[in-house]
Short mmCIF file of C-alpha atoms and ligand atoms in Angstrom, two decimals:
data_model
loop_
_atom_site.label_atom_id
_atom_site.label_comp_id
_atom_site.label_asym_id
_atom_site.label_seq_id
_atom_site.Cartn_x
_atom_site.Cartn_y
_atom_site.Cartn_z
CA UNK A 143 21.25 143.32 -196.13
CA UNK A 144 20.36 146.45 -197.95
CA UNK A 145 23.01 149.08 -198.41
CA UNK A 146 22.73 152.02 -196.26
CA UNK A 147 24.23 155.12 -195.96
CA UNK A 148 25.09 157.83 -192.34
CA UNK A 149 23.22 160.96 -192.49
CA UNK A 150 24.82 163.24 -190.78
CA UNK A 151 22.99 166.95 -189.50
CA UNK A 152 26.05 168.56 -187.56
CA UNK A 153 25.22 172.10 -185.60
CA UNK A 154 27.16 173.79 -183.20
CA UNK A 155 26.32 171.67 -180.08
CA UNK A 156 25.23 168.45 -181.29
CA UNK A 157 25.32 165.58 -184.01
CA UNK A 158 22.26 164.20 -185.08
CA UNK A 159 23.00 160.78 -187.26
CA UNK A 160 21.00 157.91 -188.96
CA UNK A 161 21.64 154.53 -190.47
CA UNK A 162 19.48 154.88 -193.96
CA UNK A 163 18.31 152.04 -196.06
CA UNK A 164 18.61 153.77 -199.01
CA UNK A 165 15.81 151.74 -200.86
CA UNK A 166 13.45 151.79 -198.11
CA UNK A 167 14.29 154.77 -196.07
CA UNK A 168 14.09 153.16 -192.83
CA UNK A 169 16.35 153.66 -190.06
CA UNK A 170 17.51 150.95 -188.06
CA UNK A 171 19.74 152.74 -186.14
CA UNK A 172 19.71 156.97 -185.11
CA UNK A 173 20.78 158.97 -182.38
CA UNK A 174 22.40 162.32 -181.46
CA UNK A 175 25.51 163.44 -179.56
CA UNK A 176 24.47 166.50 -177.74
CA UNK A 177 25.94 169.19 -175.19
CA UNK A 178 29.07 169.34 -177.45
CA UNK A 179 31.29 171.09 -175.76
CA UNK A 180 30.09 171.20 -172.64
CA UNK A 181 30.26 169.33 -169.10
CA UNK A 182 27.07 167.14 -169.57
CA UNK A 183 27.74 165.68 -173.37
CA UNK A 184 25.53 162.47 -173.90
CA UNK A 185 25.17 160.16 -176.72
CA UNK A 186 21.67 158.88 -177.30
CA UNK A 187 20.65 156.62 -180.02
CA UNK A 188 17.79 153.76 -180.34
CA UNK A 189 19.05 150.09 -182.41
CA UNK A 190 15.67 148.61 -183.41
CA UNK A 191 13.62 150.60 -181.34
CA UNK A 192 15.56 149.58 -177.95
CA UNK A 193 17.29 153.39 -176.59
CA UNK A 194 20.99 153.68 -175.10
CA UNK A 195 22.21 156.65 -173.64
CA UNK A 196 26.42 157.11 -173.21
CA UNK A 197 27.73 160.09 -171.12
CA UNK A 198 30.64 161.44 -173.20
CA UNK A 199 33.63 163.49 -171.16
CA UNK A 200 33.23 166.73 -170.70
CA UNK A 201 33.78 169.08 -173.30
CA UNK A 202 33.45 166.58 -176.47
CA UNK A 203 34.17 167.92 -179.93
CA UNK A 204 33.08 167.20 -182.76
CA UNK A 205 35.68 165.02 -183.86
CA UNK A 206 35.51 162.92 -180.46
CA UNK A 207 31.77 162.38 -180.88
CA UNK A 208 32.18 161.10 -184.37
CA UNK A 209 34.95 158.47 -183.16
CA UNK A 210 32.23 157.54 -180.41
CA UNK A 211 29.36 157.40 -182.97
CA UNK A 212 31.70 154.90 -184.80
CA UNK A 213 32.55 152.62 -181.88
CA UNK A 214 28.49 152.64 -181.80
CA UNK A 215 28.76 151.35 -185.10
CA UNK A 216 31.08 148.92 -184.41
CA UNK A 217 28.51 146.64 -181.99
CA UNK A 218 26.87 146.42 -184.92
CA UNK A 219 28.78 144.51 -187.62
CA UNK A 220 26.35 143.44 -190.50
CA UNK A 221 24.84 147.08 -190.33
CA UNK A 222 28.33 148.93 -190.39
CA UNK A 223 29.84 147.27 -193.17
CA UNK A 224 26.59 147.41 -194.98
CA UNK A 225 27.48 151.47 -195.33
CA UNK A 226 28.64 153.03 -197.98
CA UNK A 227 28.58 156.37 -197.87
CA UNK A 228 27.66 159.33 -195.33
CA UNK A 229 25.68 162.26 -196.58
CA UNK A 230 25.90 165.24 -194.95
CA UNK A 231 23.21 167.71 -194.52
CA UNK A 232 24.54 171.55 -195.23
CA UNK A 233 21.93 174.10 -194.76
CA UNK A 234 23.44 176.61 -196.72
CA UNK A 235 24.52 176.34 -200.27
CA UNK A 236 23.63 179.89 -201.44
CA UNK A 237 24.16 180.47 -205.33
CA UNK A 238 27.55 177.61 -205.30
CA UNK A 239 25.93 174.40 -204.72
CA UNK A 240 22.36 173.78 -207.24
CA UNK A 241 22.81 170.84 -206.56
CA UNK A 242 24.20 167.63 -204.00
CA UNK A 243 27.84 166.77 -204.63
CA UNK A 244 30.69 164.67 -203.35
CA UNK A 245 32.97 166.89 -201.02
CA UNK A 246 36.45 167.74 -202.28
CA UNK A 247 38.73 170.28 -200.48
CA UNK A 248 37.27 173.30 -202.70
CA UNK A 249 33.82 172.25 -202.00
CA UNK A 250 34.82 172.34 -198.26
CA UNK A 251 36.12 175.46 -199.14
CA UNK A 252 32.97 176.88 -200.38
CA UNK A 253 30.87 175.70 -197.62
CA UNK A 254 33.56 177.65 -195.03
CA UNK A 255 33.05 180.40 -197.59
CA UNK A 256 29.26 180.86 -196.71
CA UNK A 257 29.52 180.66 -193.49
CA UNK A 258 29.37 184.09 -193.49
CA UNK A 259 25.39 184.11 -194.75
CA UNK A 260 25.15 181.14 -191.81
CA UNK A 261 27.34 181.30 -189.25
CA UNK A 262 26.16 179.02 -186.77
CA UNK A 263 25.72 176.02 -189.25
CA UNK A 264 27.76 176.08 -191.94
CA UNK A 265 31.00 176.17 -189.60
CA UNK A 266 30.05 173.43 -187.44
CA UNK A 267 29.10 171.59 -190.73
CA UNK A 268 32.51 171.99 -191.97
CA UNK A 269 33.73 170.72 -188.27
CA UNK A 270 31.25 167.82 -188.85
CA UNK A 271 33.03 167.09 -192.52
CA UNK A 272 36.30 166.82 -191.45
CA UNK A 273 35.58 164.55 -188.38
CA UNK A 274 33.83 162.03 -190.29
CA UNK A 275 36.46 162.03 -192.75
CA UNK A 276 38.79 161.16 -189.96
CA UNK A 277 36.10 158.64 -188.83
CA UNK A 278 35.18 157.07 -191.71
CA UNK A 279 38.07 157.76 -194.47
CA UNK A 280 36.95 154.87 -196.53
CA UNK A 281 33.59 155.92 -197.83
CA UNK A 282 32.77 158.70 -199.60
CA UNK A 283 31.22 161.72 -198.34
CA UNK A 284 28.25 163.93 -199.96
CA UNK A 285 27.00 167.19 -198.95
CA UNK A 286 23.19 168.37 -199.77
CA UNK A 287 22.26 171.48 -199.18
CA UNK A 288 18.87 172.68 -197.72
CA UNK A 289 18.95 175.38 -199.95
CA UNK A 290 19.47 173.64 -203.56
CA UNK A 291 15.60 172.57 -203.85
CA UNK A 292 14.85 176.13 -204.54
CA UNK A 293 17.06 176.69 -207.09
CA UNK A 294 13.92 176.51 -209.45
CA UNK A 295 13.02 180.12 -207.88
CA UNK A 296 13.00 182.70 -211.21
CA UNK A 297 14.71 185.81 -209.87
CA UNK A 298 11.72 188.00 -209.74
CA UNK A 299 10.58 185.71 -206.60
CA UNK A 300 13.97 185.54 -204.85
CA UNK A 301 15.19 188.83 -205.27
CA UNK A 302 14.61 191.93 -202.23
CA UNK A 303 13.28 194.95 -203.52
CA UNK A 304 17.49 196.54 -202.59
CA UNK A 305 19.61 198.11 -204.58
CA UNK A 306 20.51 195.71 -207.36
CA UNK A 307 23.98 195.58 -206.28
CA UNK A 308 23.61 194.03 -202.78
CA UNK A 309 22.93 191.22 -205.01
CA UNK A 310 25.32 191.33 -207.61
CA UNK A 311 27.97 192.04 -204.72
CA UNK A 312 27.15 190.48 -201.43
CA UNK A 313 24.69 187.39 -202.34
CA UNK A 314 21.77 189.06 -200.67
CA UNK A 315 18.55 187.35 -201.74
CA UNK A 316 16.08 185.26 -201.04
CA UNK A 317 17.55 181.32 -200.73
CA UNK A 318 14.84 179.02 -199.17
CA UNK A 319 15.38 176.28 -196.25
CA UNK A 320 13.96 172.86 -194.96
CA UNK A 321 14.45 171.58 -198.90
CA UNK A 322 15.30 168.43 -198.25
CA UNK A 323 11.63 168.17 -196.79
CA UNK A 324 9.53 170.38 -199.15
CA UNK A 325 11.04 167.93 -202.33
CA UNK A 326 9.94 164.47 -200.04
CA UNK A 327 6.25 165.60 -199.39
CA UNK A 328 6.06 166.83 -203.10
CA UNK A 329 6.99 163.53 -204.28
CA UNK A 330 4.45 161.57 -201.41
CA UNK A 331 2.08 163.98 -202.54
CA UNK A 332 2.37 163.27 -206.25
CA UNK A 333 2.32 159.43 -205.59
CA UNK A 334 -0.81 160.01 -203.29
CA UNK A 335 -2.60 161.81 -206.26
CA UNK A 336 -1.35 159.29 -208.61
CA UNK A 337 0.27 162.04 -211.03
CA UNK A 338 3.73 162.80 -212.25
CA UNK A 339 5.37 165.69 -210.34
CA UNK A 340 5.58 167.49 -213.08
CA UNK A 341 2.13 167.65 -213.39
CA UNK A 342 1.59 168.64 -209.85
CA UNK A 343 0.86 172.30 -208.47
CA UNK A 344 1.17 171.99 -204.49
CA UNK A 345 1.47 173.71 -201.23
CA UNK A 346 3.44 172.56 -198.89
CA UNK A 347 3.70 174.04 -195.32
CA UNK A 348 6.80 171.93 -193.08
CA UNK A 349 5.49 173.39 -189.32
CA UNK A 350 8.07 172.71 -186.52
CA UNK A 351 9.85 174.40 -184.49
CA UNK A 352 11.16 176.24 -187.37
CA UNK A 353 8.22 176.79 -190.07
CA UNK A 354 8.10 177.20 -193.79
CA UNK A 355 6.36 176.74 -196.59
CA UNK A 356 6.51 176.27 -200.36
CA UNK A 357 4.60 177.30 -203.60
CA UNK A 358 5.02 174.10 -206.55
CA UNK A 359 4.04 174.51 -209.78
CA UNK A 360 4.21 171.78 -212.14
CA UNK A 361 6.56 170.38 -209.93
CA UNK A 362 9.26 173.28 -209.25
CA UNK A 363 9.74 175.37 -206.96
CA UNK A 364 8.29 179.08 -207.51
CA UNK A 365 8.13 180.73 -204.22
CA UNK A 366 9.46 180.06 -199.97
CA UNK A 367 8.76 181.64 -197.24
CA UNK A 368 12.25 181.53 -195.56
CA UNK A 369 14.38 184.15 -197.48
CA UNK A 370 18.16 185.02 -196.74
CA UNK A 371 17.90 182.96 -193.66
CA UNK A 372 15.65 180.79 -191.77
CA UNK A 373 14.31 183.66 -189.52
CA UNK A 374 11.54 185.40 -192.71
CA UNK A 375 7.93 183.87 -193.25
CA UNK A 376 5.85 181.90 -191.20
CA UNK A 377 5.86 182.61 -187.07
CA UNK A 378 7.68 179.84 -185.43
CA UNK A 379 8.96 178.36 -182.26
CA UNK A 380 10.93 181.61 -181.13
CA UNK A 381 11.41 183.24 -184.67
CA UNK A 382 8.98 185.93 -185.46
CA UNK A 383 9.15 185.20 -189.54
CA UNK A 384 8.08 188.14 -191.32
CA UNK A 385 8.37 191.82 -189.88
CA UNK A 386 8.48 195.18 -190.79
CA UNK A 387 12.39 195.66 -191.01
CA UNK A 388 12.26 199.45 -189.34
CA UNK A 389 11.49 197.29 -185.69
CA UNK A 390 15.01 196.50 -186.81
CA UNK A 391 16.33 199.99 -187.03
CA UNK A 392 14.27 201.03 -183.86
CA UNK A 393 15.34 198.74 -181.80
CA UNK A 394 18.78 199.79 -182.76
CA UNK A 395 18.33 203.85 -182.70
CA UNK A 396 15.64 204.23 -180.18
CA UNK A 397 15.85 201.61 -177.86
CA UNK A 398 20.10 200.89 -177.67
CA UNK A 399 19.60 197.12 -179.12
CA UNK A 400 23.21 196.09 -180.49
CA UNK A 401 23.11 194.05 -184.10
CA UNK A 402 23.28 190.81 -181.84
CA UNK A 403 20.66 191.89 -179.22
CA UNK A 404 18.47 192.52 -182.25
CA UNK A 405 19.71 188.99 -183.75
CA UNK A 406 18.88 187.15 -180.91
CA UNK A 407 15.39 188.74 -179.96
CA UNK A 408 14.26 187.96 -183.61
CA UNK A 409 15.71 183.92 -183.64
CA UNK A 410 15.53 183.19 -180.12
CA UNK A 411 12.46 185.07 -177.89
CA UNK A 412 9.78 185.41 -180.17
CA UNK A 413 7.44 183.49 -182.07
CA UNK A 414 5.39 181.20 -179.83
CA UNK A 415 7.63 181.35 -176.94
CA UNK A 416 7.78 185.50 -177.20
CA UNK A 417 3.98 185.71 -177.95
CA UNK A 418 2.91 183.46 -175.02
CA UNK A 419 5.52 184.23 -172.77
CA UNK A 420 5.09 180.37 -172.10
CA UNK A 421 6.56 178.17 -174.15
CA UNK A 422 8.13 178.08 -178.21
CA UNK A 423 5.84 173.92 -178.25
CA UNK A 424 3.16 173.79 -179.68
CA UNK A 425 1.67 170.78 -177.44
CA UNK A 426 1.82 173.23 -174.26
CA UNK A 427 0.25 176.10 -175.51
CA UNK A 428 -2.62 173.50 -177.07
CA UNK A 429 -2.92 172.31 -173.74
CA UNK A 430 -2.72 175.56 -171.69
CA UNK A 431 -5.27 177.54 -174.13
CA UNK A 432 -7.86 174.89 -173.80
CA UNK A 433 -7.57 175.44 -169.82
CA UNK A 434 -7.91 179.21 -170.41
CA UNK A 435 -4.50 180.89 -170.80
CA UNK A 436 -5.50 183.96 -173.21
CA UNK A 437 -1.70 184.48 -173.83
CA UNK A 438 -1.10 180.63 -175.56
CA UNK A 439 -4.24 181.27 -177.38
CA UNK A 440 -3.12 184.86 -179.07
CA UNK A 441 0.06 182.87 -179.47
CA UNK A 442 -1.56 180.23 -181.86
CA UNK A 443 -3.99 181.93 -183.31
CA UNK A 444 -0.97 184.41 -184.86
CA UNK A 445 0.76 181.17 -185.98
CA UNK A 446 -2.70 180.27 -188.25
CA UNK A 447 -3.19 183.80 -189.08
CA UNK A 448 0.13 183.88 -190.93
CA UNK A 449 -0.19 180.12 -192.16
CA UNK A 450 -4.08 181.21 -193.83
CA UNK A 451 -2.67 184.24 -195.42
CA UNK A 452 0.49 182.02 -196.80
CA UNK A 453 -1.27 179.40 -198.17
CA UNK A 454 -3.88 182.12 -199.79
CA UNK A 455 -1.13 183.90 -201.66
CA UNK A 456 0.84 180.91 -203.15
CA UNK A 457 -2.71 179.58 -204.12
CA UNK A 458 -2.89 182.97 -206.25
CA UNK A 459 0.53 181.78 -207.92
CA UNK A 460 0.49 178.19 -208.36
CA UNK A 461 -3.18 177.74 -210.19
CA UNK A 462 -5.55 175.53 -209.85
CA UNK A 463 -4.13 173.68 -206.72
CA UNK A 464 -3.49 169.67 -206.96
CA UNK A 465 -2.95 169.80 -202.85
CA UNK A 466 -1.74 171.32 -199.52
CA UNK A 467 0.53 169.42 -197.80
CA UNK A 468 1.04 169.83 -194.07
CA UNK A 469 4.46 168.03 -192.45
CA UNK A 470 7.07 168.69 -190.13
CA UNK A 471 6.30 167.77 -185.80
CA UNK A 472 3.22 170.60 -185.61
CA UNK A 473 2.20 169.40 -189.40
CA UNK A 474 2.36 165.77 -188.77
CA UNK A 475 0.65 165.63 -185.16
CA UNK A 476 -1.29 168.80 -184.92
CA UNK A 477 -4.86 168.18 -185.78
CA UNK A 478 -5.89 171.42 -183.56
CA UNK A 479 -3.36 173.40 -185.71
CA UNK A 480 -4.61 171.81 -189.08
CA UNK A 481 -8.09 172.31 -187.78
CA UNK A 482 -8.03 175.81 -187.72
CA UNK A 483 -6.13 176.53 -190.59
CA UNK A 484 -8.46 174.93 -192.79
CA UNK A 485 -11.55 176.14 -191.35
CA UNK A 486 -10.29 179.33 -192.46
CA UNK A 487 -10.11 178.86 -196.04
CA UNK A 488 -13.47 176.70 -196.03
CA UNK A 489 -14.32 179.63 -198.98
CA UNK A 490 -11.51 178.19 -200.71
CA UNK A 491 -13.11 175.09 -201.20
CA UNK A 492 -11.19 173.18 -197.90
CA UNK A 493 -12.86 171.18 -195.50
CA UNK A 494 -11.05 168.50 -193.11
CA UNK A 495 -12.64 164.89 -192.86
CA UNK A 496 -12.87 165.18 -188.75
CA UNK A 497 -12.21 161.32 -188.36
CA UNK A 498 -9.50 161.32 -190.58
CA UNK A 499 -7.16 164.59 -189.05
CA UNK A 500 -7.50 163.24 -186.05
CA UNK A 501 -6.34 160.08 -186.71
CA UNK A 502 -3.60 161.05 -189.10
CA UNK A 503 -0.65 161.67 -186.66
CA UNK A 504 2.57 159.91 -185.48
CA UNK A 505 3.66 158.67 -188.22
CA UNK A 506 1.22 158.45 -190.41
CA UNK A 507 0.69 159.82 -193.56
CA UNK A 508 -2.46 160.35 -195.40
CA UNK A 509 -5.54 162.37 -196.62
CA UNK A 510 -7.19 164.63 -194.29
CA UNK A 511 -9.88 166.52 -196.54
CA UNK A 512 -13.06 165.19 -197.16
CA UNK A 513 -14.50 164.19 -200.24
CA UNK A 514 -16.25 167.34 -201.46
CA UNK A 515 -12.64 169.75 -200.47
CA UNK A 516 -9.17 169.56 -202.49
CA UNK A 517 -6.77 167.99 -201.09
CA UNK A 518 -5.32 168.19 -197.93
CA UNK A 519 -3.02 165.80 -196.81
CA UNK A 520 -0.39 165.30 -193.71
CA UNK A 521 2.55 163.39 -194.75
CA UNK A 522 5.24 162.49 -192.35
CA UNK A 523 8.46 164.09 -193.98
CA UNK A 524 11.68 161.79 -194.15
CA UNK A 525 14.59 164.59 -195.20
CA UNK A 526 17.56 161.92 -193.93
CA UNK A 527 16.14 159.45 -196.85
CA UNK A 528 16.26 162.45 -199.15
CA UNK A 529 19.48 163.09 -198.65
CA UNK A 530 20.87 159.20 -198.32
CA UNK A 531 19.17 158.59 -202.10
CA UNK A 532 21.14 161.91 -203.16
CA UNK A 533 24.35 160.68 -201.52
CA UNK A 534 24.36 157.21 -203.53
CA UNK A 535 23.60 159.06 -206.56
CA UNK A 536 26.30 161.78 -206.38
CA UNK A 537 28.79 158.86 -205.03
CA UNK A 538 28.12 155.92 -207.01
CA UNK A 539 26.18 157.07 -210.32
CA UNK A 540 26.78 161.06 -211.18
P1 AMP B 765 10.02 169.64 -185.22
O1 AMP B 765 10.90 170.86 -185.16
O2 AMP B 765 9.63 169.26 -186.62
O3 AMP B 765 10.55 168.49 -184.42
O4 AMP B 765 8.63 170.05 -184.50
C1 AMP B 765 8.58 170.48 -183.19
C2 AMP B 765 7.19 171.04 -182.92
O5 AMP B 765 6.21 170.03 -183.18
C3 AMP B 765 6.98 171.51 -181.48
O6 AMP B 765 6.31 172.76 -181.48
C4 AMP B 765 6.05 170.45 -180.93
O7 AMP B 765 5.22 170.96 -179.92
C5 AMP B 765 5.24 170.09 -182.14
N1 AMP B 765 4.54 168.82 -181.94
C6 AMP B 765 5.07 167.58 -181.85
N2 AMP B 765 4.09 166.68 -181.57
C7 AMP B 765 2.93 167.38 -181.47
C8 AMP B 765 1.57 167.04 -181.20
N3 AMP B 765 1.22 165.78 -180.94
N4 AMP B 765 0.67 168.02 -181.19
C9 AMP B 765 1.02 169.30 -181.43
N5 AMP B 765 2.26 169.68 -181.70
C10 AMP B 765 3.22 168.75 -181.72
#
């Protein structure tokens, strides 16, 4: 049997793991632990396709959902000992961490330490990493960080137009998210045009519930639309992306928001879900605009706006564009969402084969343009097998 490593993705509430083959990528066996903490706490996870669902006790931790995730394991003898490491996904490395590396108590240390620029996830990461060392205190543990892909940014693209010092003192700039996914569908993209990366200038838009998207130039890259955190660029699920930040300060003065009101408004009620006043998924508010609903229509039609005039500006600094590369669950299946956006730059010289985007979905990854357009392709993204490869490297051969 291949040798496979457990990608972990801890967050506050749940743990979302995978059995990798690290040559193929496939994953035999994945699952998450959800409701952490809670009264209804399940554990969910599919062996070769067939799904099993465990009701944990109330109030599971972290630490208690690992333990269970290993007794999973367990039933499964030729596929447990073929592990070797687990590789944990960290979305926040800030300046630290340019790269993956094999946790030690001061790397710990430095995750806990940016907690502060990510709250929510790098503390339940940390919770995550010291469970599955208690779990699993044979193999060796990674961390790789959603941020270190853009560590190829030069400064004039990730710095704010601040003060200087806010930098210098406090970290604030511009740091870039989902990299695990924008360096896969580079590299599928490359392959697909037959060229090295480093040859390649690319686009690549990851559209899910969360939304981003990524200017590559000769293979690096030069400019993301997330920024400090997750919640600047595109629009997304419930995160409104970019905004003039005085709605900040009015919200505040004028209309008695607190800091957190203002938080959660931006990251959890807008986007989609506070355009439509319907739903943050993309399938519903396909479905309810083509029966009518004006409100799911404005909603999407925002979402492309923002996409088009993305993709337009990164075009202006990448050069002469090898592809665009659409991915993540609105990337991969959307064909209505993928339809629109490149009937908008049809000027551009984009035009979808119609045959092709639709049947390029679940799964499957591909060319969508036709033959007289660049390219466009959708490319099912596989971030755990990033991460796994980058695990066995920084374990076995760094
Ligand atoms: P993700 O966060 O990558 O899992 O993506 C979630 C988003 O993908 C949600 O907005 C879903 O509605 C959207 N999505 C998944 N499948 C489809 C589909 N077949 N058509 C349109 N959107 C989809």
């Amino acid at each position: 049997m291949n040798q496979h490593v457990l990608v972990l993705n801890c967050g506050s509430s749940s743990i979302k793991f995978a059995i990798i083959d690290a040559e193929t990528g496939a994953a035999p066996l994945q699952g998450i632990a959800e409701n952490l903490g809670a009264h209804n706490a399940q554990l969910r996870y599919s062996f070769d396709g067939k799904k099993t669902a465990i009701e944990l006790s109330d109030n599971t931790n972290h630490k208690e959902a690992l333990a269970s995730i290993g007794r999973v394991l367990k039933q499964h003898d030729a596929l447990q000992s073929s592990i070797i490491a687990v590789g944990h996904r960290v979305v926040h490395g800030g300046e630290r961490f340019e790269q993956s590396c094999l946790i030690d108590p001061l790397v710990k240390e430095g995750i806990r330490d940016l907690a502060k620029m990510a709250p929510l996830h790098n503390l339940a990461h940390v919770a995550g990493i010291e469970s599955a060392q208690d779990a699993f205190p044979d193999l060796p543990q990674v961390a790789v960080f959603d941020t270190a892909y853009f560590q190829t940014l030069p400064k004039h693209a990730y710095l704010y137009a601040l003060p200087y010092a806010l930098y210098e003192q406090h970290g604030i700039r511009k740091y870039g998210f989902h990299g695990s996914s924008h360096h896969f569908v580079s590299h599928e993209a490359a392959r697909l045009l037959n060229k090295g990366i480093g040859q390649c200038n690319l686009i690549t838009a990851h559209l899910g519930n969360g939304c981003s998207i990524t200017a590559i130039k000769q293979g690096k890259a030069i400019d993301t639309s997330m920024g400090f955190t997750p919640l600047e660029g595109l629009v997304m699920g419930t995160r409104c992306g970019d905004i003039d930040p005085s709605v900040a300060t009015f919200l505040i003065e004028s209309l008695d928001y607190s800091a957190a009101q203002v938080s959660a408004l931006m990251n959890k009620q807008s986007g989609l879900q506070g355009i439509s006043q319907l739903s943050n998924d993309c399938r519903t508010l396909e479905e309810q605009q083509a029966l009518g609903n004006e409100n799911a229509k404005l909603a999407l039609d925002m979402f492309v706006h923002r996409l088009v005039k993305y993709i337009g500006s990164y075009i202006a600094l990448v050069g002469p564009l090898d592809a665009l590369v659409f991915t993540g669950g609105i990337g991969e299946n959307s064909s209505y969402i993928r339809q629109q956006t490149i009937a908008q730059l049809a000027h551009m010289g984009f035009s979808l084969d119609e045959t092709l985007n639709a049947e390029t979905r679940f799964g499957r990854s591909g060319r969508i343009s036709d033959a007289t357009s660049k390219s466009v392709f959708a490319i099912a993204t596989n971030e755990e097998w990033v991460i796994a490869k980058d695990t066995i490297h920084c374990a076995f051969k760094a």
